[in-house]
CSV table of C-alpha atoms and ligand atoms in Angstrom, one decimal:
chain,number,residue,atom,x,y,z
A,1,MET,CA,-21.1,24.1,-20.1
A,2,GLU,CA,-17.4,25.5,-19.9
A,3,GLU,CA,-15.5,26.0,-22.9
A,4,ILE,CA,-12.1,24.8,-22.6
A,5,ASP,CA,-9.1,23.7,-25.0
A,6,LEU,CA,-8.5,20.3,-23.4
A,7,VAL,CA,-9.7,17.9,-20.9
A,8,ILE,CA,-7.6,15.3,-19.5
A,9,ILE,CA,-9.0,12.1,-18.4
A,10,GLY,CA,-7.2,10.4,-15.6
A,11,ALA,CA,-4.7,11.6,-13.0
A,12,GLY,CA,-2.3,8.7,-13.2
A,13,PRO,CA,1.2,9.3,-14.1
A,14,THR,CA,0.5,9.6,-17.9
A,15,GLY,CA,-2.3,12.1,-17.2
A,16,MET,CA,-0.2,14.1,-14.6
A,17,PHE,CA,2.7,14.3,-16.9
A,18,ALA,CA,0.2,15.3,-19.7
A,19,SER,CA,-0.9,18.2,-17.7
A,20,PHE,CA,2.4,19.5,-17.1
A,21,CYS,CA,3.2,19.2,-20.9
A,22,ALA,CA,-0.3,21.1,-21.7
A,23,GLY,CA,1.1,23.8,-19.0
A,24,LEU,CA,4.5,23.7,-21.1
A,25,ARG,CA,2.5,24.5,-24.4
A,26,GLU,CA,0.3,27.1,-22.7
A,27,ILE,CA,-2.9,25.0,-23.4
A,28,ASN,CA,-5.9,25.7,-21.4
A,29,SER,CA,-6.9,22.4,-19.7
A,30,VAL,CA,-8.2,20.5,-16.9
A,31,THR,CA,-7.6,17.1,-15.5
A,32,LEU,CA,-10.5,14.9,-14.4
A,33,GLU,CA,-10.0,12.0,-12.2
A,34,SER,CA,-12.8,9.6,-10.8
A,35,LEU,CA,-10.8,8.8,-7.6
A,36,ASP,CA,-10.3,11.5,-4.6
A,37,THR,CA,-6.6,11.7,-5.5
A,38,TYR,CA,-4.0,11.6,-8.1
A,39,GLY,CA,-1.3,8.6,-8.6
A,40,GLY,CA,-3.7,6.0,-10.7
A,41,GLN,CA,-2.2,2.6,-10.2
A,42,MET,CA,0.9,3.6,-8.5
A,43,LEU,CA,-0.9,5.0,-5.4
A,44,GLU,CA,-3.8,2.6,-5.6
A,45,LEU,CA,-2.0,-0.6,-6.3
A,46,TYR,CA,1.5,-0.4,-5.1
A,47,PRO,CA,2.5,2.7,-3.2
A,48,GLU,CA,4.8,1.2,-0.7
A,49,LYS,CA,6.9,-0.5,-3.6
A,50,GLU,CA,10.1,1.0,-4.9
A,51,VAL,CA,10.4,2.0,-8.7
A,52,TYR,CA,13.7,1.7,-10.5
A,53,ASP,CA,13.0,2.4,-13.9
A,54,VAL,CA,12.1,6.0,-14.6
A,55,MET,CA,14.6,8.4,-15.8
A,56,ALA,CA,16.9,10.1,-13.4
A,57,VAL,CA,15.2,8.4,-10.5
A,58,PRO,CA,17.5,5.6,-9.4
A,59,LYS,CA,14.9,4.3,-6.9
A,60,MET,CA,12.0,6.0,-5.2
A,61,LEU,CA,8.5,4.8,-3.4
A,62,SER,CA,5.9,4.8,-5.8
A,63,LYS,CA,3.8,6.8,-3.5
A,64,ASP,CA,6.7,9.6,-3.4
A,65,LEU,CA,7.2,9.1,-7.1
A,66,SER,CA,3.6,9.8,-7.5
A,67,ASN,CA,3.6,12.9,-5.1
A,68,LYS,CA,6.7,14.3,-7.4
A,69,MET,CA,4.9,13.9,-10.7
A,70,TYR,CA,1.8,16.1,-9.0
A,71,GLU,CA,4.4,18.6,-8.1
A,72,GLN,CA,5.9,18.5,-11.5
A,73,SER,CA,2.6,19.0,-13.1
A,74,GLN,CA,1.8,22.0,-10.8
A,75,THR,CA,5.0,23.9,-12.4
A,76,PHE,CA,2.0,25.6,-14.7
A,77,LYS,CA,-0.5,25.7,-12.1
A,78,ARG,CA,-2.7,23.1,-13.8
A,79,ARG,CA,-6.3,22.4,-12.7
A,80,PHE,CA,-7.2,19.0,-11.3
A,81,GLU,CA,-10.8,17.9,-10.3
A,82,PHE,CA,-11.1,14.9,-8.3
A,83,ASN,CA,-14.2,12.7,-7.6
A,84,SER,CA,-14.9,13.5,-11.3
A,85,LYS,CA,-15.7,10.6,-13.3
A,86,VAL,CA,-16.1,11.1,-17.0
A,87,THR,CA,-19.2,9.3,-17.9
A,88,ASP,CA,-19.6,10.2,-21.7
A,89,ILE,CA,-17.8,12.1,-24.3
A,90,ILE,CA,-20.4,13.4,-27.1
A,91,PRO,CA,-19.1,14.7,-30.3
A,92,GLN,CA,-20.9,18.2,-31.5
A,93,SER,CA,-21.3,19.2,-35.1
A,94,ASP,CA,-19.0,21.8,-34.6
A,95,LYS,CA,-16.1,19.2,-33.6
A,96,ARG,CA,-16.1,20.1,-30.3
A,97,LEU,CA,-16.6,17.5,-27.7
A,98,ALA,CA,-19.1,17.6,-25.0
A,99,VAL,CA,-17.5,16.1,-21.8
A,100,GLU,CA,-20.2,14.7,-19.3
A,101,VAL,CA,-18.9,14.3,-15.7
A,102,ASN,CA,-20.8,12.1,-13.0
A,103,GLY,CA,-23.5,12.1,-15.5
A,104,GLU,CA,-23.8,15.9,-16.2
A,105,LYS,CA,-22.4,17.7,-19.3
A,106,LYS,CA,-19.8,19.9,-17.8
A,107,TYR,CA,-17.1,21.0,-20.2
A,108,LEU,CA,-17.4,21.8,-24.0
A,109,ALA,CA,-13.8,20.9,-25.2
A,110,LYS,CA,-11.8,21.6,-28.5
A,111,SER,CA,-9.7,18.1,-27.6
A,112,VAL,CA,-9.8,15.4,-25.0
A,113,LEU,CA,-6.8,13.3,-24.1
A,114,ILE,CA,-7.8,9.9,-22.6
A,115,CYS,CA,-5.4,8.6,-19.9
A,116,GLY,CA,-7.8,6.1,-18.2
A,117,GLY,CA,-5.0,3.6,-17.5
A,118,VAL,CA,-6.6,0.2,-17.2
A,119,GLY,CA,-10.0,2.3,-16.3
A,120,ASP,CA,-12.0,2.6,-13.3
A,121,PHE,CA,-10.6,-0.1,-10.9
A,122,HIS,CA,-12.5,-1.5,-8.2
A,123,PRO,CA,-11.0,-4.3,-5.7
A,124,ASN,CA,-12.8,-7.8,-6.1
A,125,LYS,CA,-14.8,-8.8,-2.9
A,126,LEU,CA,-14.4,-11.8,-1.0
A,127,ASN,CA,-18.0,-11.8,0.0
A,128,ALA,CA,-17.3,-13.0,3.2
A,129,GLU,CA,-19.4,-12.1,6.2
A,130,GLY,CA,-18.0,-9.5,8.1
A,131,GLU,CA,-15.9,-8.0,4.9
A,132,ASP,CA,-18.0,-4.6,4.7
A,133,GLU,CA,-18.4,-4.2,8.5
A,134,TYR,CA,-14.7,-4.5,9.0
A,135,ASN,CA,-13.5,-2.5,5.8
A,136,GLY,CA,-11.2,-0.1,7.2
A,137,LYS,CA,-11.1,-1.5,10.4
A,138,GLY,CA,-8.7,-4.3,9.7
A,139,VAL,CA,-10.0,-5.3,6.2
A,140,TYR,CA,-7.8,-3.8,3.4
A,141,TYR,CA,-7.7,-4.5,-0.4
A,142,SER,CA,-4.0,-3.2,-0.9
A,143,VAL,CA,-0.9,-2.0,1.1
A,144,LYS,CA,-1.4,1.8,1.3
A,145,SER,CA,1.1,2.1,4.4
A,146,ILE,CA,3.4,-0.7,5.9
A,147,ASP,CA,2.7,1.0,9.2
A,148,ASP,CA,-1.1,-0.3,9.1
A,149,PHE,CA,0.5,-3.7,9.8
A,150,LYS,CA,3.3,-3.1,12.4
A,151,ASP,CA,3.2,-5.9,15.1
A,152,LYS,CA,0.1,-7.7,13.5
A,153,THR,CA,-0.8,-11.1,12.5
A,154,VAL,CA,-2.0,-10.7,9.0
A,155,ALA,CA,-4.0,-13.0,6.6
A,156,VAL,CA,-3.3,-12.2,2.9
A,157,ILE,CA,-6.0,-13.6,0.9
A,158,GLY,CA,-5.4,-14.7,-2.8
A,159,GLY,CA,-2.6,-16.4,-4.7
A,160,GLY,CA,-1.3,-14.1,-7.4
A,161,ASP,CA,1.4,-11.7,-7.5
A,162,SER,CA,-0.6,-9.0,-5.7
A,163,ALA,CA,-1.1,-11.2,-2.8
A,164,PHE,CA,2.6,-12.5,-2.5
A,165,ASP,CA,4.0,-8.8,-3.1
A,166,TYR,CA,1.8,-7.4,-0.3
A,167,GLN,CA,3.1,-10.3,2.1
A,168,MET,CA,6.6,-9.5,1.2
A,169,GLN,CA,6.2,-5.7,1.6
A,170,ILE,CA,4.6,-6.3,5.2
A,171,ALA,CA,6.5,-9.3,6.3
A,172,SER,CA,9.3,-7.5,8.3
A,173,VAL,CA,7.0,-5.3,10.2
A,174,CYS,CA,4.4,-8.1,11.0
A,175,LYS,CA,4.4,-10.4,14.0
A,176,ASN,CA,3.1,-13.2,11.7
A,177,THR,CA,1.7,-13.7,8.1
A,178,TYR,CA,-0.7,-16.1,6.5
A,179,ILE,CA,-1.3,-16.4,2.8
A,180,ILE,CA,-4.4,-18.3,2.3
A,181,GLN,CA,-5.5,-19.7,-1.5
A,182,HIS,CA,-8.7,-21.2,-2.0
A,183,ASN,CA,-7.4,-23.8,-4.4
A,184,ASN,CA,-4.1,-25.8,-4.9
A,185,THR,CA,-2.2,-23.4,-7.2
A,186,PHE,CA,-0.7,-20.3,-7.2
A,187,LYS,CA,-0.4,-17.7,-9.8
A,188,ALA,CA,2.6,-15.6,-8.3
A,189,ALA,CA,5.9,-16.1,-9.6
A,190,GLU,CA,7.8,-18.9,-8.5
A,191,SER,CA,10.4,-16.9,-6.9
A,192,SER,CA,7.8,-15.0,-4.6
A,193,VAL,CA,6.4,-18.2,-3.8
A,194,ASP,CA,9.8,-19.5,-2.8
A,195,ALA,CA,10.6,-16.3,-0.8
A,196,VAL,CA,7.5,-16.8,1.2
A,197,LYS,CA,8.1,-20.4,1.7
A,198,ARG,CA,11.6,-19.4,3.1
A,199,ASP,CA,9.9,-16.6,5.7
A,200,ALA,CA,9.7,-18.5,9.0
A,201,LYS,CA,7.2,-16.2,10.3
A,202,ALA,CA,4.8,-16.8,7.1
A,203,LYS,CA,2.4,-19.9,6.9
A,204,ILE,CA,1.0,-21.0,3.6
A,205,ILE,CA,-2.8,-22.5,3.9
A,206,MET,CA,-3.8,-24.0,0.5
A,207,ASN,CA,-7.4,-25.2,-0.4
A,208,THR,CA,-9.2,-23.1,1.9
A,209,ASP,CA,-11.9,-20.5,1.8
A,210,VAL,CA,-12.3,-17.9,4.1
A,211,LYS,CA,-16.0,-17.6,5.1
A,212,LYS,CA,-16.3,-15.1,8.0
A,213,ILE,CA,-14.3,-12.1,9.5
A,214,ASN,CA,-14.8,-11.6,13.1
A,215,GLY,CA,-13.9,-8.8,15.3
A,216,ASP,CA,-15.1,-6.7,18.3
A,217,GLY,CA,-16.7,-4.1,16.4
A,218,ASN,CA,-13.6,-1.9,16.1
A,219,ASN,CA,-11.1,-4.1,14.9
A,220,VAL,CA,-10.8,-7.5,13.2
A,221,LYS,CA,-9.9,-10.3,15.6
A,222,SER,CA,-10.1,-13.7,13.6
A,223,ILE,CA,-11.4,-15.3,10.5
A,224,GLU,CA,-13.3,-18.5,10.3
A,225,VAL,CA,-12.0,-20.7,7.4
A,226,PHE,CA,-12.9,-24.1,5.5
A,227,ASP,CA,-10.7,-26.6,4.6
A,228,ASN,CA,-11.8,-28.0,1.5
A,229,SER,CA,-9.6,-31.1,1.8
A,230,SER,CA,-10.6,-32.0,5.3
A,231,LYS,CA,-13.9,-30.6,4.9
A,232,LYS,CA,-13.6,-28.6,8.4
A,233,ASP,CA,-14.1,-25.4,9.7
A,234,TYR,CA,-11.7,-23.5,12.1
A,235,THR,CA,-10.6,-20.3,13.4
A,236,ILE,CA,-7.5,-18.2,12.9
A,237,ASP,CA,-7.0,-15.2,15.2
A,238,VAL,CA,-5.7,-12.3,13.0
A,239,ASP,CA,-5.6,-8.7,13.4
A,240,ALA,CA,-5.9,-7.8,9.9
A,241,VAL,CA,-7.2,-9.2,6.4
A,242,ILE,CA,-5.7,-8.0,3.1
A,243,ILE,CA,-8.0,-9.5,0.3
A,244,ALA,CA,-6.2,-9.5,-2.8
A,245,ILE,CA,-8.0,-11.5,-5.3
A,246,GLY,CA,-7.8,-9.0,-8.4
A,247,TYR,CA,-9.6,-6.0,-9.7
A,248,LYS,CA,-12.7,-5.3,-11.6
A,249,VAL,CA,-11.7,-3.3,-14.5
A,250,ASN,CA,-14.0,-1.0,-16.2
A,251,PRO,CA,-12.2,0.2,-19.5
A,252,SER,CA,-14.0,3.6,-19.4
A,253,LEU,CA,-15.1,3.6,-23.0
A,254,PHE,CA,-17.5,6.5,-23.7
A,255,LYS,CA,-21.2,5.2,-25.2
A,256,SER,CA,-21.5,8.3,-27.6
A,257,LEU,CA,-17.8,8.1,-28.7
A,258,ASN,CA,-17.3,5.8,-31.5
A,259,VAL,CA,-13.4,5.1,-31.4
A,260,GLU,CA,-11.8,2.1,-32.7
A,261,THR,CA,-10.5,-0.2,-30.1
A,262,ASP,CA,-8.1,-3.2,-30.3
A,263,LYS,CA,-8.7,-5.9,-27.6
A,264,ARG,CA,-8.7,-3.5,-24.5
A,265,TYR,CA,-6.9,-0.8,-25.8
A,266,ILE,CA,-8.0,2.6,-27.7
A,267,LYS,CA,-6.4,2.6,-31.1
A,268,VAL,CA,-4.1,5.5,-31.6
A,269,ASP,CA,-1.8,6.6,-34.6
A,270,HIS,CA,1.9,7.3,-34.2
A,271,ASN,CA,0.6,11.0,-32.9
A,272,TYR,CA,-1.7,9.3,-30.1
A,273,LYS,CA,-4.9,10.5,-32.2
A,274,THR,CA,-7.6,8.2,-31.9
A,275,SER,CA,-10.0,7.4,-34.9
A,276,VAL,CA,-12.1,10.5,-33.7
A,277,ASP,CA,-11.1,13.9,-34.5
A,278,GLY,CA,-9.8,15.9,-31.4
A,279,VAL,CA,-9.6,12.7,-29.2
A,280,TYR,CA,-6.3,11.5,-28.2
A,281,ALA,CA,-5.3,8.7,-25.8
A,282,ALA,CA,-2.1,7.8,-24.2
A,283,GLY,CA,-0.6,5.2,-21.4
A,284,ASP,CA,-1.8,2.1,-20.3
A,285,MET,CA,-5.3,2.7,-22.0
A,286,ALA,CA,-4.1,3.4,-25.5
A,287,ASN,CA,-1.9,1.5,-28.3
A,288,VAL,CA,-0.4,2.0,-31.7
A,289,SER,CA,-2.1,-0.7,-33.9
A,290,ASP,CA,-0.4,-4.1,-33.8
A,291,GLU,CA,2.7,-2.9,-31.9
A,292,PRO,CA,3.6,-4.3,-28.5
A,293,LYS,CA,2.3,-2.5,-25.8
A,294,PHE,CA,4.7,-1.3,-22.8
A,295,ALA,CA,2.4,-0.5,-19.9
A,296,LEU,CA,5.1,1.4,-18.0
A,297,ILE,CA,5.0,5.0,-16.2
A,298,ALA,CA,8.1,6.3,-18.6
A,299,VAL,CA,6.5,4.8,-21.8
A,300,GLY,CA,3.2,6.7,-20.6
A,301,GLY,CA,5.0,10.1,-20.1
A,302,SER,CA,6.6,10.0,-23.4
A,303,GLU,CA,3.3,9.1,-25.3
A,304,ALA,CA,1.7,12.0,-23.3
A,305,TYR,CA,4.4,14.2,-24.4
A,306,ILE,CA,3.7,13.5,-28.2
A,307,ALA,CA,0.0,13.6,-27.8
A,308,ILE,CA,-0.1,17.1,-26.1
A,309,ASN,CA,2.5,18.4,-28.8
A,310,ASN,CA,-0.2,17.3,-31.6
A,311,ILE,CA,-3.1,18.5,-29.7
A,312,LYS,CA,-1.5,21.8,-29.7
A,313,LYS,CA,-0.9,21.5,-33.3
A,314,TYR,CA,-4.9,20.5,-33.7
A,315,ILE,CA,-6.3,23.2,-31.6
A,316,SER,CA,-3.9,26.1,-32.9
A,317,PRO,CA,-2.6,25.0,-36.8
A,318,ASN,CA,-0.2,27.8,-36.7
A,319,ALA,CA,1.5,26.6,-33.8
A,320,SER,CA,4.6,24.6,-34.2
A,321,LEU,CA,4.8,21.1,-33.5
A,322,PHE,CA,7.7,20.9,-31.1
A,323,GLY,CA,7.2,23.7,-28.5
A,324,GLY,CA,11.3,23.9,-27.7
A,325,HIS,CA,13.2,22.6,-25.0
A,326,SER,CA,12.1,23.3,-21.4
A,327,SER,CA,15.8,24.3,-20.7
A,328,SER,CA,15.2,27.5,-22.5
A,329,LEU,CA,12.5,28.3,-20.1
A,330,ASN,CA,13.5,30.7,-17.1
A,331,LEU,CA,11.1,29.6,-14.6
B,401,FAD,C1,1.9,-3.8,-9.0
B,401,FAD,C2,2.4,-3.0,-10.1
B,401,FAD,C3,3.6,-2.6,-10.0
B,401,FAD,C4,4.1,-1.8,-11.2
B,401,FAD,N1,5.5,-1.3,-11.3
B,401,FAD,C5,6.2,-0.5,-12.1
B,401,FAD,C6,7.3,-0.4,-12.3
B,401,FAD,O1,8.1,-0.5,-11.3
B,401,FAD,N2,7.5,0.5,-13.0
B,401,FAD,C7,6.9,1.1,-14.1
B,401,FAD,O2,7.5,1.8,-15.0
B,401,FAD,N3,5.3,0.7,-14.2
B,401,FAD,C8,5.2,-0.2,-13.3
B,401,FAD,N4,3.7,-0.5,-13.2
B,401,FAD,C9,2.9,-0.2,-14.5
B,401,FAD,C10,2.5,1.5,-14.2
B,401,FAD,O3,2.0,1.7,-13.0
B,401,FAD,C11,1.3,1.7,-15.4
B,401,FAD,O4,2.1,1.7,-16.4
B,401,FAD,C12,1.0,3.4,-14.9
B,401,FAD,O5,0.4,3.4,-13.8
B,401,FAD,C13,0.1,3.8,-16.3
B,401,FAD,O6,-0.1,4.8,-16.1
B,401,FAD,P1,-1.6,5.6,-16.7
B,401,FAD,O7,-1.7,7.0,-16.1
B,401,FAD,O8,-1.7,5.3,-18.2
B,401,FAD,O9,-2.9,4.7,-16.2
B,401,FAD,P2,-3.3,4.6,-14.5
B,401,FAD,O10,-2.1,4.6,-13.5
B,401,FAD,O11,-4.1,3.3,-14.6
B,401,FAD,O12,-4.1,5.8,-14.1
B,401,FAD,C14,-5.4,6.1,-14.9
B,401,FAD,C15,-6.3,7.1,-13.9
B,401,FAD,O13,-7.5,7.3,-14.5
B,401,FAD,C16,-8.4,7.3,-14.0
B,401,FAD,N5,-9.6,7.0,-14.7
B,401,FAD,C17,-10.1,6.0,-15.4
B,401,FAD,N6,-11.1,6.4,-16.0
B,401,FAD,C18,-11.4,7.5,-15.7
B,401,FAD,C19,-12.9,8.1,-15.8
B,401,FAD,N7,-13.8,7.7,-16.8
B,401,FAD,N8,-12.9,9.5,-15.6
B,401,FAD,C20,-12.1,9.8,-14.6
B,401,FAD,N9,-10.8,9.1,-14.5
B,401,FAD,C21,-10.6,7.8,-15.0
B,401,FAD,C22,-8.2,6.3,-13.0
B,401,FAD,O14,-8.9,6.3,-11.6
B,401,FAD,C23,-6.7,6.1,-12.6
B,401,FAD,O15,-6.3,7.0,-11.5
B,401,FAD,C24,3.1,-1.2,-12.4
B,401,FAD,C25,1.9,-1.5,-12.1
B,401,FAD,C26,1.5,-2.5,-11.2
B,401,FAD,C27,0.0,-2.8,-11.0
């Protein structure tokens, strides 16, 4: 196992800012991410949406903001390892932590900062015939690039905020869109439903299941649906299908690590320390007991800042808690 001061779990916005802060405090760290890239929810769930509530950034596409955060994390040349899922954290008798990556013990760390967000997330499948065959050939689970849908007829499956968000993101470039919901209610915000209803090129189909996705081997060509009201099957010609029926979230708790939790959160104190020495948590996955949680990019960043400074003090007790202003640096 490689000895290291700090393992940061997750390369979402919190983990990226934590990596930058670790550089600021000269902590030898590595950041491990189970996906093949950085960005977390920003890049996986809403890369084409504008974000307005990050300090000093009046407005920026989520994917661009994510790139900027990664760039900032590299100010101090931080190590990131992708396709590296942390599968366990095993406390050792000398208080260090063995960090298991993809099932193998890889790091012996003095401290760990868990920035796992909503956990390891995977989109729910529709389980329609043809779904796997056309995954990446017209079947999507989010909108990664609006250009993928240019001049296409697109069916968005689902009735929640994500389905309506996706429709609204792509509507201006599409030929036509459908929103297809399996029952008669929507969970999406009323304003979004009203906006889609006003869109002349959009059609909402209720109480209808998608049974099959057809194609020519290379691209989606149509979907077969079953109308639960009329009990009739019919076919709709489409070029793409976006399946937006939620995510399976695995909260990434580690079997050998007995941290206290509260609902879906890892409990932390005001220093973002968990109930286990050397283990800290920040961002969407962590919460100070009994306080409301603001699951936001800027909040995760400030939690990461506090956690890293406390980690510095934990691994180097003679160090000061506050590392000084970055404006004093001359990089
Ligand atoms: C549709 C939508 C719109 C949003 N809009 C805004 C907005 O406008 N403004 C705003 O401030 N916030 C917004 N948010 C919330 C914001 O995205 C989250 O608060 C933020 O992403 C949390 O960052 P995080 O780094 O804590 O977690 P995440 O972004 O979830 O990142 C966690 C990372 O950890 C990785 N991971 C998890 N478990 C492991 C493991 N065991 N090993 C290795 N890696 C692991 C995951 O793969 C992921 O990449 C929005 C969220 C959604 C869903």
